[in-house]
């Protein structure tokens, strides 16, 4: 056990008291009946140290007081055997002083011991009654001390756990990572670590846990022991798995629904169209208008379903994330928007765009939607200028800004614009279903990023989004 | 150049009556004389091509418009069978389907369909597509001589 929490072992029963009284009496007798008047008081000093045997901290002071009384008594009652008064007085005085010094030293010793004992007691209680698993682990991995919560979690008894090490009950796939952290901590590179890992229950099944470990060092800086806190994640993991499953099902549902809606829609659209074409001359004004509304409605429904399909595809058709050259994605987006760019005479520029971690197609779509919006909502009186910039925020994040000098967006609309099918303008002013930004938000969030408009810019809009840096291991 | 005296024979394999009618109307609008035959599933299609049963007297089609998702025997099987049959293998087959799936597209080309067209939602577009088919396959392209009937 490390010295830091070593218990003070001295705790004697109160039956020591009679023994102490006997000893005091012996020393008194020695003082009174022997002829060594000079150094007689010294015998009381070790007796004061007996105060250490008693649990009460102030015992040494009590004994010191008793010893003082007895030394004074001895002055008057013992034979002086030819020693001058002043010598005897000084010697007795020095004895009394020594007795008190020893008493105070013993008192300090006891106080320190009891403070340690108290703090150790508190620690023990905290650990035993903790609702989460806690353990002390030796530098080589052996379990030194474990609490109830942990033994319950892992299915072993205390005795069983204390004979093995954590490596034995760690899932083999998590062992390497854990050991790497341990090595780093022993070497002093890190002070603590946290990881999600799997333990093997005594009955063989897996326990998902969140582990937090810190290292306690001895005064000479050598590792003393690890303090581990282990939180059972099983319930949480089940909930998360259920949620993921539910999400997957919803996405599939959305995809299938939009897909299956297309066929009947096609029938309606095509035949209304056919009616319009074939019977144009046979229709009166009203019928023509009615058909026109119907055709219009069909076209819009068709676009809505296409957009819903696209929206749900973000989740269901996402490829595995790899390193993506965002410059290339930008160029693909520009190519796809070629016609719109030419018609609007927009000038589009970009800075150096870095490599990111994600799905190349979705990144292209993201840029295409944002740049497409910038083109669509350009200002009628200004030459349309759009710029795409990127800057590295930190080791894992890159931020992109798509800036334009178009009609801008009022701050009060900032929340709405990312909702599905929410539009700020009427169908007559600008076409579109209102799903572009919702798709952008979905793509960015599935890439663990954030997307937001910069605060009210009178001279246009700026949309910012963050993506993960390309992983260097690729 | 196709001889305009002989009407072109097109076999349409399509289970959706709405789509079949649309194809019919579009071909009518097309301007090229054609004789359209329509069957609703893969089994009927093969019977037609082999001139079995009720289809004993039908002509051999110059072109097949084939949907992929059909009951009883689907378009993929029909494609494979036609291409595997020496007598039928030369007939141009155009896959005309709603599916946009990569898998379907690749498989169709692997099975040697001549081309793959996704049915457009818009009727105008559909007419354009059908017209293009007609123009391309019957005006520009030289088709292999069809074996004589009987």
CSV table of N, CA and C in Angstrom, one decimal, chain A residues 266-328:
chain,number,residue,atom,x,y,z
A,266,UNK,N,-46.0,10.9,-61.5
A,266,UNK,CA,-45.7,10.9,-63.0
A,266,UNK,C,-46.9,10.8,-63.8
A,267,UNK,N,-47.8,9.8,-63.4
A,267,UNK,CA,-49.0,9.6,-64.1
A,267,UNK,C,-49.9,10.9,-64.1
A,268,UNK,N,-50.0,11.5,-63.0
A,268,UNK,CA,-50.9,12.7,-62.9
A,268,UNK,C,-50.3,13.8,-63.8
A,269,UNK,N,-49.0,14.0,-63.6
A,269,UNK,CA,-48.3,15.1,-64.4
A,269,UNK,C,-48.4,14.9,-65.9
A,270,UNK,N,-48.1,13.7,-66.3
A,270,UNK,CA,-48.0,13.4,-67.7
A,270,UNK,C,-49.4,13.5,-68.3
A,271,UNK,N,-50.4,13.0,-67.7
A,271,UNK,CA,-51.7,13.0,-68.4
A,271,UNK,C,-52.4,14.3,-68.3
A,272,UNK,N,-52.2,15.1,-67.3
A,272,UNK,CA,-52.7,16.4,-67.3
A,272,UNK,C,-52.0,17.2,-68.4
A,273,UNK,N,-50.7,17.0,-68.5
A,273,UNK,CA,-50.0,17.6,-69.6
A,273,UNK,C,-50.5,17.2,-71.0
A,274,UNK,N,-50.8,15.9,-71.1
A,274,UNK,CA,-51.3,15.4,-72.4
A,274,UNK,C,-52.6,16.0,-72.7
A,275,UNK,N,-53.5,16.0,-71.7
A,275,UNK,CA,-54.8,16.7,-71.8
A,275,UNK,C,-54.6,18.1,-72.4
A,276,UNK,N,-53.7,18.8,-71.7
A,276,UNK,CA,-53.5,20.2,-72.1
A,276,UNK,C,-53.1,20.3,-73.6
A,277,UNK,N,-52.2,19.5,-74.0
A,277,UNK,CA,-51.7,19.5,-75.3
A,277,UNK,C,-52.7,19.1,-76.3
A,278,UNK,N,-53.4,17.9,-76.1
A,278,UNK,CA,-54.2,17.3,-77.1
A,278,UNK,C,-55.5,18.1,-77.2
A,279,UNK,N,-56.0,18.7,-76.2
A,279,UNK,CA,-57.3,19.3,-76.2
A,279,UNK,C,-57.3,20.8,-76.1
A,280,UNK,N,-56.2,21.4,-76.4
A,280,UNK,CA,-56.0,22.8,-76.3
A,280,UNK,C,-57.1,23.6,-77.0
A,281,UNK,N,-57.4,23.3,-78.2
A,281,UNK,CA,-58.4,24.0,-79.0
A,281,UNK,C,-59.8,23.7,-78.6
A,282,UNK,N,-60.0,22.5,-77.9
A,282,UNK,CA,-61.3,22.2,-77.6
A,282,UNK,C,-61.7,22.8,-76.2
A,283,UNK,N,-60.8,23.3,-75.5
A,283,UNK,CA,-61.0,23.8,-74.2
A,283,UNK,C,-61.4,25.3,-74.2
A,284,UNK,N,-62.3,25.7,-73.3
A,284,UNK,CA,-62.6,27.1,-73.1
A,284,UNK,C,-61.6,27.7,-72.2
A,285,UNK,N,-61.7,29.0,-72.0
A,285,UNK,CA,-60.8,29.7,-71.2
A,285,UNK,C,-60.6,29.1,-69.8
A,286,UNK,N,-61.8,28.9,-69.1
A,286,UNK,CA,-61.8,28.4,-67.8
A,286,UNK,C,-61.0,27.0,-67.7
A,287,UNK,N,-61.4,26.1,-68.6
A,287,UNK,CA,-60.8,24.8,-68.6
A,287,UNK,C,-59.3,24.9,-68.7
A,288,UNK,N,-58.9,25.8,-69.6
A,288,UNK,CA,-57.5,26.0,-69.8
A,288,UNK,C,-56.8,26.4,-68.6
A,289,UNK,N,-57.4,27.4,-67.9
A,289,UNK,CA,-56.8,27.9,-66.7
A,289,UNK,C,-56.8,26.8,-65.6
A,290,UNK,N,-57.9,26.0,-65.5
A,290,UNK,CA,-57.9,24.9,-64.5
A,290,UNK,C,-56.8,24.0,-64.7
A,291,UNK,N,-56.6,23.6,-66.0
A,291,UNK,CA,-55.6,22.7,-66.3
A,291,UNK,C,-54.2,23.3,-66.0
A,292,UNK,N,-54.1,24.6,-66.3
A,292,UNK,CA,-52.8,25.2,-66.0
A,292,UNK,C,-52.4,25.1,-64.5
A,293,UNK,N,-53.4,25.4,-63.7
A,293,UNK,CA,-53.2,25.3,-62.2
A,293,UNK,C,-52.8,23.9,-61.8
A,294,UNK,N,-53.5,22.9,-62.4
A,294,UNK,CA,-53.2,21.5,-62.1
A,294,UNK,C,-51.7,21.2,-62.6
A,295,UNK,N,-51.4,21.6,-63.8
A,295,UNK,CA,-50.1,21.3,-64.3
A,295,UNK,C,-49.0,21.9,-63.4
A,296,UNK,N,-49.3,23.2,-63.0
A,296,UNK,CA,-48.4,23.9,-62.1
A,296,UNK,C,-48.1,23.1,-60.8
A,297,UNK,N,-49.3,22.7,-60.2
A,297,UNK,CA,-49.2,22.0,-58.9
A,297,UNK,C,-48.4,20.7,-59.1
A,298,UNK,N,-48.6,20.0,-60.2
A,298,UNK,CA,-47.9,18.8,-60.4
A,298,UNK,C,-46.4,19.1,-60.5
A,299,UNK,N,-46.0,20.1,-61.2
A,299,UNK,CA,-44.6,20.4,-61.3
A,299,UNK,C,-44.0,20.7,-60.0
A,300,UNK,N,-44.7,21.5,-59.2
A,300,UNK,CA,-44.2,21.8,-57.9
A,300,UNK,C,-44.1,20.6,-57.0
A,301,UNK,N,-45.1,19.7,-57.0
A,301,UNK,CA,-45.1,18.5,-56.2
A,301,UNK,C,-43.9,17.7,-56.7
A,302,UNK,N,-43.6,17.6,-57.9
A,302,UNK,CA,-42.5,16.8,-58.4
A,302,UNK,C,-41.2,17.3,-57.9
A,303,UNK,N,-41.0,18.6,-57.9
A,303,UNK,CA,-39.8,19.2,-57.3
A,303,UNK,C,-39.7,19.0,-55.9
A,304,UNK,N,-40.8,19.1,-55.1
A,304,UNK,CA,-40.8,18.8,-53.7
A,304,UNK,C,-40.3,17.4,-53.4
A,305,UNK,N,-40.9,16.5,-54.1
A,305,UNK,CA,-40.5,15.1,-53.9
A,305,UNK,C,-39.0,14.8,-54.3
A,306,UNK,N,-38.6,15.4,-55.4
A,306,UNK,CA,-37.2,15.3,-55.7
A,306,UNK,C,-36.3,15.8,-54.6
A,307,UNK,N,-36.7,17.0,-54.0
A,307,UNK,CA,-35.9,17.6,-53.0
A,307,UNK,C,-35.9,16.7,-51.7
A,308,UNK,N,-37.1,16.2,-51.4
A,308,UNK,CA,-37.2,15.3,-50.2
A,308,UNK,C,-36.3,14.1,-50.4
A,309,UNK,N,-36.3,13.6,-51.6
A,309,UNK,CA,-35.4,12.5,-51.9
A,309,UNK,C,-34.0,12.8,-51.7
A,310,UNK,N,-33.6,14.0,-52.2
A,310,UNK,CA,-32.2,14.4,-52.1
A,310,UNK,C,-31.9,14.6,-50.6
A,311,UNK,N,-32.8,15.2,-49.8
A,311,UNK,CA,-32.6,15.4,-48.4
A,311,UNK,C,-32.4,14.1,-47.7
A,312,UNK,N,-33.2,13.2,-48.0
A,312,UNK,CA,-33.1,11.9,-47.2
A,312,UNK,C,-31.9,11.1,-47.7
A,313,UNK,N,-31.4,11.4,-48.9
A,313,UNK,CA,-30.3,10.7,-49.4
A,313,UNK,C,-29.0,11.1,-48.7
A,314,UNK,N,-29.0,12.3,-48.1
A,314,UNK,CA,-27.8,12.7,-47.4
A,314,UNK,C,-27.4,11.7,-46.3
A,315,UNK,N,-28.5,11.2,-45.6
A,315,UNK,CA,-28.2,10.2,-44.6
A,315,UNK,C,-28.0,8.8,-45.1
A,316,UNK,N,-28.9,8.4,-46.1
A,316,UNK,CA,-28.9,7.0,-46.5
A,316,UNK,C,-27.8,6.7,-47.5
A,317,UNK,N,-27.4,7.7,-48.3
A,317,UNK,CA,-26.4,7.4,-49.3
A,317,UNK,C,-25.0,8.0,-49.1
A,318,UNK,N,-24.7,8.2,-47.8
A,318,UNK,CA,-23.5,8.8,-47.5
A,318,UNK,C,-22.4,7.7,-47.6
A,319,UNK,N,-21.3,8.1,-48.3
A,319,UNK,CA,-20.2,7.2,-48.5
A,319,UNK,C,-19.3,7.3,-47.3
A,320,UNK,N,-18.4,6.3,-47.2
A,320,UNK,CA,-17.4,6.4,-46.1
A,320,UNK,C,-16.5,7.6,-46.2
A,321,UNK,N,-16.2,8.2,-45.1
A,321,UNK,CA,-15.4,9.4,-45.1
A,321,UNK,C,-14.0,9.1,-45.5
A,322,UNK,N,-13.5,9.9,-46.5
A,322,UNK,CA,-12.1,9.8,-46.9
A,322,UNK,C,-11.5,11.2,-47.0
A,323,UNK,N,-10.3,11.3,-47.4
A,323,UNK,CA,-9.7,12.6,-47.6
A,323,UNK,C,-10.3,13.2,-48.9
A,324,UNK,N,-10.8,14.4,-48.8
A,324,UNK,CA,-11.5,15.1,-50.0
A,324,UNK,C,-10.7,16.4,-50.3
A,325,UNK,N,-10.4,16.5,-51.6
A,325,UNK,CA,-9.8,17.8,-52.0
A,325,UNK,C,-10.9,18.8,-52.2
A,326,UNK,N,-11.1,19.7,-51.3
A,326,UNK,CA,-12.2,20.6,-51.4
A,326,UNK,C,-12.1,21.6,-52.6
A,327,UNK,N,-10.8,21.8,-53.1
A,327,UNK,CA,-10.6,22.6,-54.3
A,327,UNK,C,-11.3,21.9,-55.5
A,328,UNK,N,-11.1,20.6,-55.5
A,328,UNK,CA,-11.8,19.8,-56.6
A,328,UNK,C,-13.3,19.8,-56.5
